[in-house]
Amino acid sequence: MDFQSVKGKVVVVTGASRGIGAAIAKLYGASGMKVVCAARSKEQGQAVADEICGKGGDAIFIRTDCSDASQVKALIDGAVAHYGCLDGVVSNAGIGQGGSPLHEYETEDYDKIFDLNSKGVFAGMKYGAEAILRSHSKGGFLINVASIAGLMPQRGQALYTATKFGVVGMTRVAALDYAKYGITVNAICPGYTKTSIFGDAPEQAMEFFANDCPAGRMGNPEECAYLALFLASDMARYITGAAIPVDGALSAGSKNVTSWKHPEILEEEN
Ligand SMILES: NC(=O)c1ccc[n+]([C@@H]2O[C@H](COP(=O)([O-])OP(=O)(O)OC[C@H]3O[C@@H](n4cnc5c(N)ncnc54)[C@H](O)[C@@H]3O)[C@@H](O)[C@H]2O)c1
């Protein structure tokens, strides 16, 4: 049993034009999976599919606004029409939010973030599960990219946190629904990861995030992709209903100050 088991699996990755979604799509493509890249930007999404094909992989791009459930249905239908079946969906497309106390958010903010981060993920899971069941996939999987905000509430992020707790909840329930039918359902929960979700946050803010993380640095999108590859492989068939942090211990607990009695251990030679 190894990563070869992913070869030939057909997968849809949403939000594949950049960041974590692009890293997942590229790693899947390099591992022999047939990848349907979905995003709103045709130029960037097509470029990711072209890069996969240019390296000998198999990928297509389908333009999709994932906050519109009918477009997500068309995406899944398009994937099945092109490749003849479906094995997995990675619902990754999501937006963040600037930090504000709850009363400063508008109801329009609620609709915008829930339409994508919650309803879009629901649609990916719903239409994805139907297509995977119809395909009689032997290694079916649904992966949702949630957040550590789905495990640990984030101050100033009431709406984002609510959507990500919802994603973790849907993940666990769907795992129960499909455990007997050969579809694993898991959530990846990134911590601070270097992507454009931080927009043009100043260097100082990025330094704060790195220092706030017990690992002392931000994560790279590829570090989430490695977990996505494992979860898509047949090595992970008994892992389902999990929400797994990829966060350098950010969500592991509080960060009290500690001092090492013997820091010289770091200098010792083997
Ligand atoms: N970067 C982080 O620190 C971090 C931390 C926790 C969770 N996440 C989650 O990871 C996921 C990916 O985020 P990222 O950091 O790669 O961000 P990103 O902004 O770099 O990428 C987001 C992707 O989603 C796509 N997208 C945005 N709106 C869309 C829509 N309506 N329809 C289809 N696609 C759409 C974008 O085109 C892009 O491909 C999100 O769900 C985010 O909440 C990120």
PDB file of C-alpha atoms and ligand atoms in Angstrom:
ATOM      1  CA  MET A   1       0.000   0.000   0.000  1.00  0.00           C
ATOM      2  CA  ASP A   2       1.466   3.350  -1.013  1.00  0.00           C
ATOM      3  CA  PHE A   3       0.666   6.624  -2.751  1.00  0.00           C
ATOM      4  CA  GLN A   4       0.408   4.731  -6.065  1.00  0.00           C
ATOM      5  CA  SER A   5      -3.189   3.963  -5.024  1.00  0.00           C
ATOM      6  CA  VAL A   6      -4.255   7.494  -5.994  1.00  0.00           C
ATOM      7  CA  LYS A   7      -3.224   6.939  -9.641  1.00  0.00           C
ATOM      8  CA  GLY A   8      -6.168   7.341 -12.023  1.00  0.00           C
ATOM      9  CA  LYS A   9      -8.577   8.626  -9.371  1.00  0.00           C
ATOM     10  CA  VAL A  10     -10.754  11.474 -10.667  1.00  0.00           C
ATOM     11  CA  VAL A  11     -10.921  14.451  -8.321  1.00  0.00           C
ATOM     12  CA  VAL A  12     -12.484  17.911  -8.314  1.00  0.00           C
ATOM     13  CA  VAL A  13     -10.556  20.628  -6.468  1.00  0.00           C
ATOM     14  CA  THR A  14     -12.362  23.922  -5.847  1.00  0.00           C
ATOM     15  CA  GLY A  15     -10.463  27.178  -5.473  1.00  0.00           C
ATOM     16  CA  ALA A  16      -7.655  25.577  -7.473  1.00  0.00           C
ATOM     17  CA  SER A  17      -6.369  28.780  -9.081  1.00  0.00           C
ATOM     18  CA  ARG A  18      -3.966  29.686  -6.251  1.00  0.00           C
ATOM     19  CA  GLY A  19      -2.946  29.071  -2.642  1.00  0.00           C
ATOM     20  CA  ILE A  20      -3.809  25.794  -0.935  1.00  0.00           C
ATOM     21  CA  GLY A  21      -6.178  24.641  -3.718  1.00  0.00           C
ATOM     22  CA  ALA A  22      -3.513  25.122  -6.413  1.00  0.00           C
ATOM     23  CA  ALA A  23      -0.937  23.245  -4.293  1.00  0.00           C
ATOM     24  CA  ILE A  24      -3.379  20.332  -3.852  1.00  0.00           C
ATOM     25  CA  ALA A  25      -4.316  20.251  -7.547  1.00  0.00           C
ATOM     26  CA  LYS A  26      -0.643  20.271  -8.625  1.00  0.00           C
ATOM     27  CA  LEU A  27       0.378  17.531  -6.172  1.00  0.00           C
ATOM     28  CA  TYR A  28      -2.599  15.409  -7.225  1.00  0.00           C
ATOM     29  CA  GLY A  29      -1.705  15.930 -10.893  1.00  0.00           C
ATOM     30  CA  ALA A  30       1.948  15.022 -10.284  1.00  0.00           C
ATOM     31  CA  SER A  31       0.760  11.869  -8.471  1.00  0.00           C
ATOM     32  CA  GLY A  32      -1.221  10.577 -11.452  1.00  0.00           C
ATOM     33  CA  MET A  33      -4.715  11.706 -10.497  1.00  0.00           C
ATOM     34  CA  LYS A  34      -7.121  13.189 -13.060  1.00  0.00           C
ATOM     35  CA  VAL A  35      -7.757  16.676 -11.756  1.00  0.00           C
ATOM     36  CA  VAL A  36     -10.698  18.973 -12.419  1.00  0.00           C
ATOM     37  CA  CYS A  37      -9.565  22.442 -11.341  1.00  0.00           C
ATOM     38  CA  ALA A  38     -12.390  24.815 -10.418  1.00  0.00           C
ATOM     39  CA  ALA A  39     -12.179  28.536  -9.709  1.00  0.00           C
ATOM     40  CA  ARG A  40     -13.721  31.804 -10.820  1.00  0.00           C
ATOM     41  CA  SER A  41     -10.634  33.104 -12.587  1.00  0.00           C
ATOM     42  CA  LYS A  42     -10.350  31.409 -16.005  1.00  0.00           C
ATOM     43  CA  GLU A  43      -6.850  32.710 -16.593  1.00  0.00           C
ATOM     44  CA  GLN A  44      -5.355  31.508 -13.292  1.00  0.00           C
ATOM     45  CA  GLY A  45      -7.381  28.274 -13.089  1.00  0.00           C
ATOM     46  CA  GLN A  46      -6.564  27.285 -16.672  1.00  0.00           C
ATOM     47  CA  ALA A  47      -2.884  28.051 -15.969  1.00  0.00           C
ATOM     48  CA  VAL A  48      -2.873  25.518 -13.107  1.00  0.00           C
ATOM     49  CA  ALA A  49      -4.519  22.858 -15.321  1.00  0.00           C
ATOM     50  CA  ASP A  50      -2.038  23.646 -18.132  1.00  0.00           C
ATOM     51  CA  GLU A  51       0.908  23.359 -15.720  1.00  0.00           C
ATOM     52  CA  ILE A  52      -0.299  19.897 -14.619  1.00  0.00           C
ATOM     53  CA  CYS A  53      -0.712  18.774 -18.249  1.00  0.00           C
ATOM     54  CA  GLY A  54       2.652  20.312 -19.187  1.00  0.00           C
ATOM     55  CA  LYS A  55       4.326  18.021 -16.659  1.00  0.00           C
ATOM     56  CA  GLY A  56       2.667  14.919 -18.130  1.00  0.00           C
ATOM     57  CA  GLY A  57      -0.450  14.946 -15.931  1.00  0.00           C
ATOM     58  CA  ASP A  58      -4.139  15.024 -16.813  1.00  0.00           C
ATOM     59  CA  ALA A  59      -6.248  18.036 -15.803  1.00  0.00           C
ATOM     60  CA  ILE A  60      -9.028  20.292 -17.028  1.00  0.00           C
ATOM     61  CA  PHE A  61     -10.365  23.614 -15.812  1.00  0.00           C
ATOM     62  CA  ILE A  62     -14.063  24.359 -15.268  1.00  0.00           C
ATOM     63  CA  ARG A  63     -14.943  27.941 -14.401  1.00  0.00           C
ATOM     64  CA  THR A  64     -17.098  27.871 -11.260  1.00  0.00           C
ATOM     65  CA  ASP A  65     -18.374  30.356  -8.717  1.00  0.00           C
ATOM     66  CA  CYS A  66     -18.732  28.015  -5.746  1.00  0.00           C
ATOM     67  CA  SER A  67     -21.048  30.394  -3.898  1.00  0.00           C
ATOM     68  CA  ASP A  68     -23.683  29.415  -6.497  1.00  0.00           C
ATOM     69  CA  ALA A  69     -24.833  25.831  -5.807  1.00  0.00           C
ATOM     70  CA  SER A  70     -26.115  25.375  -9.379  1.00  0.00           C
ATOM     71  CA  GLN A  71     -22.596  26.102 -10.678  1.00  0.00           C
ATOM     72  CA  VAL A  72     -21.152  23.538  -8.255  1.00  0.00           C
ATOM     73  CA  LYS A  73     -23.647  20.978  -9.613  1.00  0.00           C
ATOM     74  CA  ALA A  74     -22.599  21.872 -13.178  1.00  0.00           C
ATOM     75  CA  LEU A  75     -18.943  21.452 -12.111  1.00  0.00           C
ATOM     76  CA  ILE A  76     -19.522  17.932 -10.777  1.00  0.00           C
ATOM     77  CA  ASP A  77     -21.614  17.034 -13.849  1.00  0.00           C
ATOM     78  CA  GLY A  78     -18.833  18.420 -16.069  1.00  0.00           C
ATOM     79  CA  ALA A  79     -16.182  16.343 -14.288  1.00  0.00           C
ATOM     80  CA  VAL A  80     -18.227  13.147 -14.755  1.00  0.00           C
ATOM     81  CA  ALA A  81     -19.009  14.040 -18.384  1.00  0.00           C
ATOM     82  CA  HIS A  82     -15.284  14.493 -19.117  1.00  0.00           C
ATOM     83  CA  TYR A  83     -13.739  11.606 -17.155  1.00  0.00           C
ATOM     84  CA  GLY A  84     -16.714   9.198 -16.931  1.00  0.00           C
ATOM     85  CA  CYS A  85     -16.700   8.908 -13.126  1.00  0.00           C
ATOM     86  CA  LEU A  86     -15.730  10.673  -9.907  1.00  0.00           C
ATOM     87  CA  ASP A  87     -13.705   9.482  -6.910  1.00  0.00           C
ATOM     88  CA  GLY A  88     -13.236  12.588  -4.799  1.00  0.00           C
ATOM     89  CA  VAL A  89     -13.973  16.247  -4.159  1.00  0.00           C
ATOM     90  CA  VAL A  90     -11.772  18.712  -2.309  1.00  0.00           C
ATOM     91  CA  SER A  91     -13.971  21.630  -1.235  1.00  0.00           C
ATOM     92  CA  ASN A  92     -11.296  24.230  -0.663  1.00  0.00           C
ATOM     93  CA  ALA A  93     -12.653  27.519  -2.067  1.00  0.00           C
ATOM     94  CA  GLY A  94     -13.156  29.921   0.786  1.00  0.00           C
ATOM     95  CA  ILE A  95     -12.752  33.544   1.797  1.00  0.00           C
ATOM     96  CA  GLY A  96     -11.449  35.105   4.984  1.00  0.00           C
ATOM     97  CA  GLN A  97     -12.549  38.193   6.828  1.00  0.00           C
ATOM     98  CA  GLY A  98     -10.882  41.142   8.471  1.00  0.00           C
ATOM     99  CA  GLY A  99     -11.146  41.035  12.255  1.00  0.00           C
ATOM    100  CA  SER A 100     -14.012  43.019  13.837  1.00  0.00           C
ATOM    101  CA  PRO A 101     -16.224  42.611  16.874  1.00  0.00           C
ATOM    102  CA  LEU A 102     -19.437  40.781  15.985  1.00  0.00           C
ATOM    103  CA  HIS A 103     -21.693  43.892  16.038  1.00  0.00           C
ATOM    104  CA  GLU A 104     -19.624  45.555  13.336  1.00  0.00           C
ATOM    105  CA  TYR A 105     -20.404  42.877  10.766  1.00  0.00           C
ATOM    106  CA  GLU A 106     -23.354  43.493   8.444  1.00  0.00           C
ATOM    107  CA  THR A 107     -25.934  40.900   7.465  1.00  0.00           C
ATOM    108  CA  GLU A 108     -24.525  41.225   3.917  1.00  0.00           C
ATOM    109  CA  ASP A 109     -21.160  40.033   5.287  1.00  0.00           C
ATOM    110  CA  TYR A 110     -22.983  37.017   6.717  1.00  0.00           C
ATOM    111  CA  ASP A 111     -24.552  36.135   3.358  1.00  0.00           C
ATOM    112  CA  LYS A 112     -21.307  36.583   1.445  1.00  0.00           C
ATOM    113  CA  ILE A 113     -19.176  34.362   3.655  1.00  0.00           C
ATOM    114  CA  PHE A 114     -21.835  31.714   4.303  1.00  0.00           C
ATOM    115  CA  ASP A 115     -22.695  31.462   0.588  1.00  0.00           C
ATOM    116  CA  LEU A 116     -19.137  30.359  -0.201  1.00  0.00           C
ATOM    117  CA  ASN A 117     -17.597  28.868   2.955  1.00  0.00           C
ATOM    118  CA  SER A 118     -20.714  26.961   4.030  1.00  0.00           C
ATOM    119  CA  LYS A 119     -23.245  26.545   1.188  1.00  0.00           C
ATOM    120  CA  GLY A 120     -20.475  26.094  -1.399  1.00  0.00           C
ATOM    121  CA  VAL A 121     -18.917  23.310   0.690  1.00  0.00           C
ATOM    122  CA  PHE A 122     -22.332  21.719   1.265  1.00  0.00           C
ATOM    123  CA  ALA A 123     -22.961  21.734  -2.504  1.00  0.00           C
ATOM    124  CA  GLY A 124     -19.533  20.179  -3.194  1.00  0.00           C
ATOM    125  CA  MET A 125     -20.261  17.436  -0.688  1.00  0.00           C
ATOM    126  CA  LYS A 126     -23.865  16.857  -1.802  1.00  0.00           C
ATOM    127  CA  TYR A 127     -23.306  16.664  -5.554  1.00  0.00           C
ATOM    128  CA  GLY A 128     -19.894  15.071  -5.017  1.00  0.00           C
ATOM    129  CA  ALA A 129     -21.280  12.277  -2.822  1.00  0.00           C
ATOM    130  CA  GLU A 130     -24.046  11.546  -5.340  1.00  0.00           C
ATOM    131  CA  ALA A 131     -21.558  11.292  -8.217  1.00  0.00           C
ATOM    132  CA  ILE A 132     -19.063   9.206  -6.204  1.00  0.00           C
ATOM    133  CA  LEU A 133     -21.833   6.788  -5.169  1.00  0.00           C
ATOM    134  CA  ARG A 134     -23.063   6.531  -8.786  1.00  0.00           C
ATOM    135  CA  SER A 135     -19.466   5.896  -9.896  1.00  0.00           C
ATOM    136  CA  HIS A 136     -19.178   2.948  -7.467  1.00  0.00           C
ATOM    137  CA  SER A 137     -15.755   4.326  -6.555  1.00  0.00           C
ATOM    138  CA  LYS A 138     -13.567   1.862  -4.679  1.00  0.00           C
ATOM    139  CA  GLY A 139     -11.667   4.664  -2.942  1.00  0.00           C
ATOM    140  CA  GLY A 140     -14.069   7.578  -2.674  1.00  0.00           C
ATOM    141  CA  PHE A 141     -13.287  10.622  -0.569  1.00  0.00           C
ATOM    142  CA  LEU A 142     -14.552  14.059   0.365  1.00  0.00           C
ATOM    143  CA  ILE A 143     -12.030  16.497   1.797  1.00  0.00           C
ATOM    144  CA  ASN A 144     -13.045  19.895   3.102  1.00  0.00           C
ATOM    145  CA  VAL A 145     -10.513  22.605   3.748  1.00  0.00           C
ATOM    146  CA  ALA A 146     -11.788  24.085   7.011  1.00  0.00           C
ATOM    147  CA  SER A 147      -9.428  25.953   9.358  1.00  0.00           C
ATOM    148  CA  ILE A 148      -8.154  25.922  12.897  1.00  0.00           C
ATOM    149  CA  ALA A 149     -11.017  28.441  13.239  1.00  0.00           C
ATOM    150  CA  GLY A 150     -13.257  25.370  12.948  1.00  0.00           C
ATOM    151  CA  LEU A 151     -11.631  23.906  16.069  1.00  0.00           C
ATOM    152  CA  MET A 152     -10.831  26.958  18.141  1.00  0.00           C
ATOM    153  CA  PRO A 153     -12.886  30.200  17.918  1.00  0.00           C
ATOM    154  CA  GLN A 154     -10.905  33.161  16.606  1.00  0.00           C
ATOM    155  CA  ARG A 155     -11.517  36.528  18.245  1.00  0.00           C
ATOM    156  CA  GLY A 156     -12.880  39.099  15.782  1.00  0.00           C
ATOM    157  CA  GLN A 157     -13.820  36.355  13.297  1.00  0.00           C
ATOM    158  CA  ALA A 158     -17.393  35.520  14.352  1.00  0.00           C
ATOM    159  CA  LEU A 159     -18.691  34.752  10.873  1.00  0.00           C
ATOM    160  CA  TYR A 160     -15.569  32.997   9.524  1.00  0.00           C
ATOM    161  CA  THR A 161     -15.400  30.894  12.702  1.00  0.00           C
ATOM    162  CA  ALA A 162     -19.095  30.003  12.380  1.00  0.00           C
ATOM    163  CA  THR A 163     -18.634  28.838   8.781  1.00  0.00           C
ATOM    164  CA  LYS A 164     -15.597  26.713   9.659  1.00  0.00           C
ATOM    165  CA  PHE A 165     -17.238  25.110  12.727  1.00  0.00           C
ATOM    166  CA  GLY A 166     -20.113  24.319  10.328  1.00  0.00           C
ATOM    167  CA  VAL A 167     -17.737  22.714   7.842  1.00  0.00           C
ATOM    168  CA  VAL A 168     -16.215  20.536  10.564  1.00  0.00           C
ATOM    169  CA  GLY A 169     -19.745  19.584  11.689  1.00  0.00           C
ATOM    170  CA  MET A 170     -20.863  18.667   8.154  1.00  0.00           C
ATOM    171  CA  THR A 171     -17.651  16.690   7.706  1.00  0.00           C
ATOM    172  CA  ARG A 172     -18.306  14.578  10.796  1.00  0.00           C
ATOM    173  CA  VAL A 173     -21.975  13.959   9.974  1.00  0.00           C
ATOM    174  CA  ALA A 174     -21.190  13.000   6.370  1.00  0.00           C
ATOM    175  CA  ALA A 175     -18.498  10.620   7.643  1.00  0.00           C
ATOM    176  CA  LEU A 176     -21.224   8.854   9.616  1.00  0.00           C
ATOM    177  CA  ASP A 177     -23.567   8.896   6.589  1.00  0.00           C
ATOM    178  CA  TYR A 178     -21.056   7.348   4.173  1.00  0.00           C
ATOM    179  CA  ALA A 179     -18.779   5.196   6.358  1.00  0.00           C
ATOM    180  CA  LYS A 180     -20.525   2.032   5.187  1.00  0.00           C
ATOM    181  CA  TYR A 181     -20.493   3.105   1.545  1.00  0.00           C
ATOM    182  CA  GLY A 182     -16.769   3.478   1.032  1.00  0.00           C
ATOM    183  CA  ILE A 183     -16.497   7.267   1.050  1.00  0.00           C
ATOM    184  CA  THR A 184     -14.161   8.815   3.618  1.00  0.00           C
ATOM    185  CA  VAL A 185     -14.922  12.370   4.739  1.00  0.00           C
ATOM    186  CA  ASN A 186     -12.308  14.504   6.451  1.00  0.00           C
ATOM    187  CA  ALA A 187     -11.424  18.133   7.080  1.00  0.00           C
ATOM    188  CA  ILE A 188      -7.997  19.707   6.764  1.00  0.00           C
ATOM    189  CA  CYS A 189      -7.605  22.564   9.249  1.00  0.00           C
ATOM    190  CA  PRO A 190      -4.784  24.891   8.177  1.00  0.00           C
ATOM    191  CA  GLY A 191      -3.214  27.335  10.588  1.00  0.00           C
ATOM    192  CA  TYR A 192      -1.486  30.485   9.312  1.00  0.00           C
ATOM    193  CA  THR A 193      -0.544  29.529   5.761  1.00  0.00           C
ATOM    194  CA  LYS A 194       1.280  31.795   3.297  1.00  0.00           C
ATOM    195  CA  THR A 195      -1.344  32.491   0.625  1.00  0.00           C
ATOM    196  CA  SER A 196      -3.142  35.466  -0.869  1.00  0.00           C
ATOM    197  CA  ILE A 197      -5.929  35.057   1.728  1.00  0.00           C
ATOM    198  CA  PHE A 198      -3.864  37.553   3.755  1.00  0.00           C
ATOM    199  CA  GLY A 199      -4.250  40.043   0.891  1.00  0.00           C
ATOM    200  CA  ASP A 200      -1.685  42.828   1.192  1.00  0.00           C
ATOM    201  CA  ALA A 201      -1.175  42.423   4.947  1.00  0.00           C
ATOM    202  CA  PRO A 202       1.971  44.341   5.924  1.00  0.00           C
ATOM    203  CA  GLU A 203       5.239  42.525   6.618  1.00  0.00           C
ATOM    204  CA  GLN A 204       4.777  43.291  10.338  1.00  0.00           C
ATOM    205  CA  ALA A 205       1.463  41.404  10.410  1.00  0.00           C
ATOM    206  CA  MET A 206       3.047  38.397   8.692  1.00  0.00           C
ATOM    207  CA  GLU A 207       5.839  38.475  11.281  1.00  0.00           C
ATOM    208  CA  PHE A 208       3.229  38.504  14.026  1.00  0.00           C
ATOM    209  CA  PHE A 209       1.580  35.380  12.573  1.00  0.00           C
ATOM    210  CA  ALA A 210       4.932  33.590  12.320  1.00  0.00           C
ATOM    211  CA  ASN A 211       5.852  34.475  15.906  1.00  0.00           C
ATOM    212  CA  ASP A 212       2.371  33.617  17.200  1.00  0.00           C
ATOM    213  CA  CYS A 213       2.801  30.070  15.896  1.00  0.00           C
ATOM    214  CA  PRO A 214       4.650  27.663  18.243  1.00  0.00           C
ATOM    215  CA  ALA A 215       6.609  26.396  15.204  1.00  0.00           C
ATOM    216  CA  GLY A 216       7.932  29.952  14.720  1.00  0.00           C
ATOM    217  CA  ARG A 217       6.877  30.226  11.099  1.00  0.00           C
ATOM    218  CA  MET A 218       3.851  30.277   8.828  1.00  0.00           C
ATOM    219  CA  GLY A 219       2.953  27.137   6.899  1.00  0.00           C
ATOM    220  CA  ASN A 220       3.327  26.634   3.144  1.00  0.00           C
ATOM    221  CA  PRO A 221       0.333  25.585   1.010  1.00  0.00           C
ATOM    222  CA  GLU A 222       2.226  22.407   0.036  1.00  0.00           C
ATOM    223  CA  GLU A 223       2.146  21.272   3.680  1.00  0.00           C
ATOM    224  CA  CYS A 224      -1.670  21.061   3.443  1.00  0.00           C
ATOM    225  CA  ALA A 225      -1.378  19.334   0.056  1.00  0.00           C
ATOM    226  CA  TYR A 226       0.712  16.496   1.541  1.00  0.00           C
ATOM    227  CA  LEU A 227      -2.146  15.687   3.931  1.00  0.00           C
ATOM    228  CA  ALA A 228      -4.689  15.959   1.096  1.00  0.00           C
ATOM    229  CA  LEU A 229      -2.669  13.393  -0.885  1.00  0.00           C
ATOM    230  CA  PHE A 230      -2.542  10.987   2.048  1.00  0.00           C
ATOM    231  CA  LEU A 231      -6.302  11.343   2.665  1.00  0.00           C
ATOM    232  CA  ALA A 232      -6.998  10.623  -1.033  1.00  0.00           C
ATOM    233  CA  SER A 233      -4.855   7.495  -0.940  1.00  0.00           C
ATOM    234  CA  ASP A 234      -6.012   4.023   0.018  1.00  0.00           C
ATOM    235  CA  MET A 235      -3.639   4.152   3.010  1.00  0.00           C
ATOM    236  CA  ALA A 236      -6.232   6.402   4.679  1.00  0.00           C
ATOM    237  CA  ARG A 237      -9.356   4.272   4.102  1.00  0.00           C
ATOM    238  CA  TYR A 238      -9.994   3.897   7.841  1.00  0.00           C
ATOM    239  CA  ILE A 239      -9.533   7.603   8.590  1.00  0.00           C
ATOM    240  CA  THR A 240     -12.897   9.317   8.343  1.00  0.00           C
ATOM    241  CA  GLY A 241     -14.728  11.977  10.336  1.00  0.00           C
ATOM    242  CA  ALA A 242     -11.434  13.616  11.317  1.00  0.00           C
ATOM    243  CA  ALA A 243     -10.616  17.334  11.400  1.00  0.00           C
ATOM    244  CA  ILE A 244      -6.832  17.415  11.173  1.00  0.00           C
ATOM    245  CA  PRO A 245      -4.804  20.555  11.935  1.00  0.00           C
ATOM    246  CA  VAL A 246      -1.819  21.471   9.745  1.00  0.00           C
ATOM    247  CA  ASP A 247      -0.722  24.337  11.926  1.00  0.00           C
ATOM    248  CA  GLY A 248       2.689  23.985  13.609  1.00  0.00           C
ATOM    249  CA  ALA A 249       0.901  23.321  16.951  1.00  0.00           C
ATOM    250  CA  LEU A 250      -1.078  26.590  16.825  1.00  0.00           C
ATOM    251  CA  SER A 251      -4.296  24.874  17.971  1.00  0.00           C
ATOM    252  CA  ALA A 252      -2.600  22.382  20.300  1.00  0.00           C
ATOM    253  CA  GLY A 253      -2.989  24.517  23.418  1.00  0.00           C
ATOM    254  CA  SER A 254      -2.066  27.806  25.034  1.00  0.00           C
ATOM    255  CA  LYS A 255       1.450  29.132  24.592  1.00  0.00           C
ATOM    256  CA  ASN A 256       2.751  29.674  28.126  1.00  0.00           C
ATOM    257  CA  VAL A 257       6.322  30.868  28.505  1.00  0.00           C
ATOM    258  CA  THR A 258       8.752  28.008  29.150  1.00  0.00           C
ATOM    259  CA  SER A 259      12.503  27.928  29.588  1.00  0.00           C
ATOM    260  CA  TRP A 260      14.669  24.931  28.815  1.00  0.00           C
ATOM    261  CA  LYS A 261      16.939  23.676  31.609  1.00  0.00           C
ATOM    262  CA  HIS A 262      19.306  22.130  29.047  1.00  0.00           C
ATOM    263  CA  PRO A 263      19.216  24.117  25.776  1.00  0.00           C
ATOM    264  CA  GLU A 264      22.709  22.771  24.987  1.00  0.00           C
ATOM    265  CA  ILE A 265      21.019  19.565  23.740  1.00  0.00           C
ATOM    266  CA  LEU A 266      20.383  21.471  20.496  1.00  0.00           C
ATOM    267  CA  GLU A 267      24.147  21.884  20.000  1.00  0.00           C
ATOM    268  CA  GLU A 268      25.049  18.234  20.624  1.00  0.00           C
ATOM    269  CA  GLU A 269      26.385  16.175  17.724  1.00  0.00           C
ATOM    270  CA  ASN A 270      24.991  12.691  17.044  1.00  0.00           C
TER     271      ASN A 270
HETATM  272  N1  LIG B   1      -4.176  30.635   4.268  1.00  0.00           N
HETATM  273  C1  LIG B   1      -4.526  30.417   5.517  1.00  0.00           C
HETATM  274  O1  LIG B   1      -3.855  30.864   6.471  1.00  0.00           O
HETATM  275  C2  LIG B   1      -5.753  29.590   5.823  1.00  0.00           C
HETATM  276  C3  LIG B   1      -5.959  29.222   7.147  1.00  0.00           C
HETATM  277  C4  LIG B   1      -7.063  28.460   7.466  1.00  0.00           C
HETATM  278  C5  LIG B   1      -7.936  28.066   6.469  1.00  0.00           C
HETATM  279  N2  LIG B   1      -7.726  28.433   5.185  1.00  0.00           N
HETATM  280  C6  LIG B   1      -8.709  28.009   4.179  1.00  0.00           C
HETATM  281  O2  LIG B   1      -8.053  27.449   3.070  1.00  0.00           O
HETATM  282  C7  LIG B   1      -8.877  27.598   1.908  1.00  0.00           C
HETATM  283  C8  LIG B   1      -8.032  28.139   0.770  1.00  0.00           C
HETATM  284  O3  LIG B   1      -7.572  29.420   1.126  1.00  0.00           O
HETATM  285  P1  LIG B   1      -6.162  30.021   0.651  1.00  0.00           P
HETATM  286  O4  LIG B   1      -5.423  30.421   1.855  1.00  0.00           O
HETATM  287  O5  LIG B   1      -5.525  29.135  -0.349  1.00  0.00           O
HETATM  288  O6  LIG B   1      -6.707  31.363  -0.026  1.00  0.00           O
HETATM  289  P2  LIG B   1      -6.474  32.033  -1.439  1.00  0.00           P
HETATM  290  O7  LIG B   1      -7.206  33.317  -1.374  1.00  0.00           O
HETATM  291  O8  LIG B   1      -5.029  32.054  -1.796  1.00  0.00           O
HETATM  292  O9  LIG B   1      -7.209  31.029  -2.419  1.00  0.00           O
HETATM  293  C9  LIG B   1      -8.599  30.887  -2.390  1.00  0.00           C
HETATM  294  C10 LIG B   1      -9.054  30.150  -3.614  1.00  0.00           C
HETATM  295  O10 LIG B   1     -10.484  30.111  -3.618  1.00  0.00           O
HETATM  296  C11 LIG B   1     -10.947  30.665  -4.848  1.00  0.00           C
HETATM  297  N3  LIG B   1     -12.254  31.313  -4.671  1.00  0.00           N
HETATM  298  C12 LIG B   1     -12.549  32.417  -3.934  1.00  0.00           C
HETATM  299  N4  LIG B   1     -13.858  32.674  -4.063  1.00  0.00           N
HETATM  300  C13 LIG B   1     -14.376  31.723  -4.885  1.00  0.00           C
HETATM  301  C14 LIG B   1     -15.652  31.440  -5.402  1.00  0.00           C
HETATM  302  N5  LIG B   1     -16.714  32.216  -5.100  1.00  0.00           N
HETATM  303  N6  LIG B   1     -15.813  30.373  -6.211  1.00  0.00           N
HETATM  304  C15 LIG B   1     -14.766  29.585  -6.537  1.00  0.00           C
HETATM  305  N7  LIG B   1     -13.527  29.789  -6.089  1.00  0.00           N
HETATM  306  C16 LIG B   1     -13.341  30.852  -5.271  1.00  0.00           C
HETATM  307  C17 LIG B   1      -9.871  31.629  -5.285  1.00  0.00           C
HETATM  308  O11 LIG B   1      -9.954  31.870  -6.667  1.00  0.00           O
HETATM  309  C18 LIG B   1      -8.627  30.831  -4.903  1.00  0.00           C
HETATM  310  O12 LIG B   1      -8.345  29.845  -5.871  1.00  0.00           O
HETATM  311  C19 LIG B   1     -10.042  28.508   2.330  1.00  0.00           C
HETATM  312  O13 LIG B   1     -11.189  27.733   2.562  1.00  0.00           O
HETATM  313  C20 LIG B   1      -9.541  29.137   3.625  1.00  0.00           C
HETATM  314  O14 LIG B   1     -10.595  29.505   4.494  1.00  0.00           O
HETATM  315  C21 LIG B   1      -6.647  29.191   4.837  1.00  0.00           C
END
